[in-house]
Amino acid sequence: MKKITILGSTGSIGISALDVIEKNQQCFQVVALAAGKNINLLKKQIEKFKPKVVAVSSKDSALKLREALTAKTKVKIFYDEEGLKEIASFPSADIVVSAISGSAGLMPTLAAIEAGKDIALANKETMVMAGEIVTKRAKKKGVRIIPVDSEHSAIFQCLEGRKRENLRRIILTASGGPFLNFTRNELKKVSLSQTLQHPNWKMGKKITVDSASLMNKGLEVIEAKWLFNLDISDIDVLIHPQSIVHSMIEFIDGAFLAQMGIPDMKIPIAYALTYPERIINDLPSLDLVKIGKLEFLKPDIKKFSCLALAYAAGLCGGTAPVVLNAADEVAVSAFIEKKIRFIDLPKIIEKILVLHDSINNPSLDDILQADLWARIETKEIIERIIT
Ligand code: MG
């Protein structure tokens, strides 16, 4: 029986993880959950999975949750950042699913590592912002970081049992998002609802916008650098509209290995939870005849310049990826609030990157400072655009 903590239990990954757990109750037990403000869903999760402790984002939400639960429901409720750390380091957990969206996932993931917990990592920002620190601390604590992101899970599976010196490069695949075949002119007019219609994957809003701009792939390139200890130049991206090949690796002799499957996050989530074992699921099997063809295209980085910005930040290293990520988070939320256009995203992020003096080998404090700085600067630039 694996004891599991989920950070971000009411988000897209959290919900899928709980679904995997519910269908495999003989294998897993939920011990702790952390959510934000979705008290209704968290209440249902508490009643079904009976965690010992939970955390919500504020004291107000904690009070609401206590009120919503029946008096006989035994669960300890924590709140705010301290509460989140409490949940992340809850002693009886074997593995922590890090699935909080955005940069808010960094500190609790670090707390889980400090507490010696294996990490099922769905929060790519943890690696983008502090990959060097996170990997060092995980190594020191003997903690395993198992990727949940479908591309990284694919690479992780392809690399299993292989000699690293035989690896030439890895290739991350990207669906290309809803605007793959749009012209630059058409991109100027895309709406929020069009952007939120991902062709293959069902995900949260932020990551869906990032998928449409290819920033998600850019963040994944940086995530892969740290997860697999690679140079940015050894990580390529291919557009693969069918989202069947989740990613691939190439060996020095030209042999490729790819991992395929239907696009359903429950597969990489279950693998991260059961690694190195696998479990049966009730998902449909991949029907390649029905799919018919698998296409691969070179990404158009002129049209989707977020990917180029992420490569540039990844190559620069230091705090540049922190700033890239923070600027993107602020800009994407402004886009979701319909304050800016889709095509403003890369322009804003580029401006912030140019303004930033990157610090090499940043401390955690440097990282948090750079994150804060980029948020303030990005908000200012957005204000200037909209007024
Ligand atoms: Mg992904």
PDB file of N, CA, C and O in Angstrom, residues 48 60 62 95 132 135 149 222 233 244 257 323 336 356 366 386:
ATOM      1  N   LYS A  48     -14.685  11.011   0.429  1.00  0.00           N
ATOM      2  CA  LYS A  48     -14.417   9.763  -0.299  1.00  0.00           C
ATOM      3  C   LYS A  48     -13.086   9.122   0.098  1.00  0.00           C
ATOM      4  O   LYS A  48     -13.009   7.917   0.289  1.00  0.00           O
ATOM      5  N   ASP A  60      -9.988  31.824   5.659  1.00  0.00           N
ATOM      6  CA  ASP A  60     -11.390  31.913   5.275  1.00  0.00           C
ATOM      7  C   ASP A  60     -11.887  30.604   4.653  1.00  0.00           C
ATOM      8  O   ASP A  60     -12.938  30.073   5.025  1.00  0.00           O
ATOM      9  N   ALA A  62     -10.505  27.714   5.028  1.00  0.00           N
ATOM     10  CA  ALA A  62     -10.417  26.671   6.056  1.00  0.00           C
ATOM     11  C   ALA A  62     -11.689  26.657   6.906  1.00  0.00           C
ATOM     12  O   ALA A  62     -12.243  25.595   7.209  1.00  0.00           O
ATOM     13  N   ILE A  95       4.869   9.107  -1.154  1.00  0.00           N
ATOM     14  CA  ILE A  95       5.076   9.859  -2.390  1.00  0.00           C
ATOM     15  C   ILE A  95       4.142  11.076  -2.421  1.00  0.00           C
ATOM     16  O   ILE A  95       3.008  10.989  -1.962  1.00  0.00           O
ATOM     17  N   GLU A 132      18.286  23.321 -10.691  1.00  0.00           N
ATOM     18  CA  GLU A 132      19.585  22.943 -10.131  1.00  0.00           C
ATOM     19  C   GLU A 132      19.463  22.639  -8.631  1.00  0.00           C
ATOM     20  O   GLU A 132      19.956  21.619  -8.142  1.00  0.00           O
ATOM     21  N   THR A 135      17.211  19.399  -8.043  1.00  0.00           N
ATOM     22  CA  THR A 135      17.862  18.118  -8.338  1.00  0.00           C
ATOM     23  C   THR A 135      18.974  17.823  -7.321  1.00  0.00           C
ATOM     24  O   THR A 135      19.152  16.678  -6.915  1.00  0.00           O
ATOM     25  N   ASP A 149       4.376  14.793 -16.289  1.00  0.00           N
ATOM     26  CA  ASP A 149       4.187  15.426 -17.596  1.00  0.00           C
ATOM     27  C   ASP A 149       4.342  14.338 -18.665  1.00  0.00           C
ATOM     28  O   ASP A 149       5.303  13.563 -18.620  1.00  0.00           O
ATOM     29  N   ILE A 222      13.046  23.132 -20.747  1.00  0.00           N
ATOM     30  CA  ILE A 222      13.856  23.467 -19.562  1.00  0.00           C
ATOM     31  C   ILE A 222      13.648  22.422 -18.460  1.00  0.00           C
ATOM     32  O   ILE A 222      14.598  22.001 -17.794  1.00  0.00           O
ATOM     33  N   SER A 233      20.870  22.051 -25.903  1.00  0.00           N
ATOM     34  CA  SER A 233      21.098  21.746 -27.320  1.00  0.00           C
ATOM     35  C   SER A 233      20.838  20.276 -27.661  1.00  0.00           C
ATOM     36  O   SER A 233      20.773  19.914 -28.836  1.00  0.00           O
ATOM     37  N   ILE A 244       0.060  11.073 -30.159  1.00  0.00           N
ATOM     38  CA  ILE A 244       0.114   9.629 -29.876  1.00  0.00           C
ATOM     39  C   ILE A 244       1.527   9.248 -29.427  1.00  0.00           C
ATOM     40  O   ILE A 244       1.701   8.502 -28.468  1.00  0.00           O
ATOM     41  N   LEU A 257      13.828   5.369 -29.900  1.00  0.00           N
ATOM     42  CA  LEU A 257      12.786   4.735 -29.084  1.00  0.00           C
ATOM     43  C   LEU A 257      11.728   5.786 -28.827  1.00  0.00           C
ATOM     44  O   LEU A 257      12.042   6.911 -28.444  1.00  0.00           O
ATOM     45  N   VAL A 323      12.387  34.205 -14.818  1.00  0.00           N
ATOM     46  CA  VAL A 323      11.752  35.411 -15.333  1.00  0.00           C
ATOM     47  C   VAL A 323      10.810  35.072 -16.498  1.00  0.00           C
ATOM     48  O   VAL A 323       9.701  35.585 -16.588  1.00  0.00           O
ATOM     49  N   ILE A 336      -6.277  35.588 -19.974  1.00  0.00           N
ATOM     50  CA  ILE A 336      -7.482  34.885 -19.514  1.00  0.00           C
ATOM     51  C   ILE A 336      -8.532  35.889 -19.020  1.00  0.00           C
ATOM     52  O   ILE A 336      -9.727  35.685 -19.187  1.00  0.00           O
ATOM     53  N   HIS A 356      15.916  41.931 -17.962  1.00  0.00           N
ATOM     54  CA  HIS A 356      16.458  41.208 -16.812  1.00  0.00           C
ATOM     55  C   HIS A 356      17.960  40.942 -16.920  1.00  0.00           C
ATOM     56  O   HIS A 356      18.442  40.524 -17.963  1.00  0.00           O
ATOM     57  N   ASP A 366      17.592  34.340  -4.570  1.00  0.00           N
ATOM     58  CA  ASP A 366      17.727  35.011  -5.874  1.00  0.00           C
ATOM     59  C   ASP A 366      16.554  34.651  -6.789  1.00  0.00           C
ATOM     60  O   ASP A 366      16.030  35.495  -7.524  1.00  0.00           O
ATOM     61  N   ILE A 386      -2.758  48.360 -21.824  1.00  0.00           N
ATOM     62  CA  ILE A 386      -4.224  48.477 -21.792  1.00  0.00           C
ATOM     63  C   ILE A 386      -4.724  49.899 -21.499  1.00  0.00           C
ATOM     64  O   ILE A 386      -5.896  50.172 -21.677  1.00  0.00           O
TER      65      ILE A 386
END
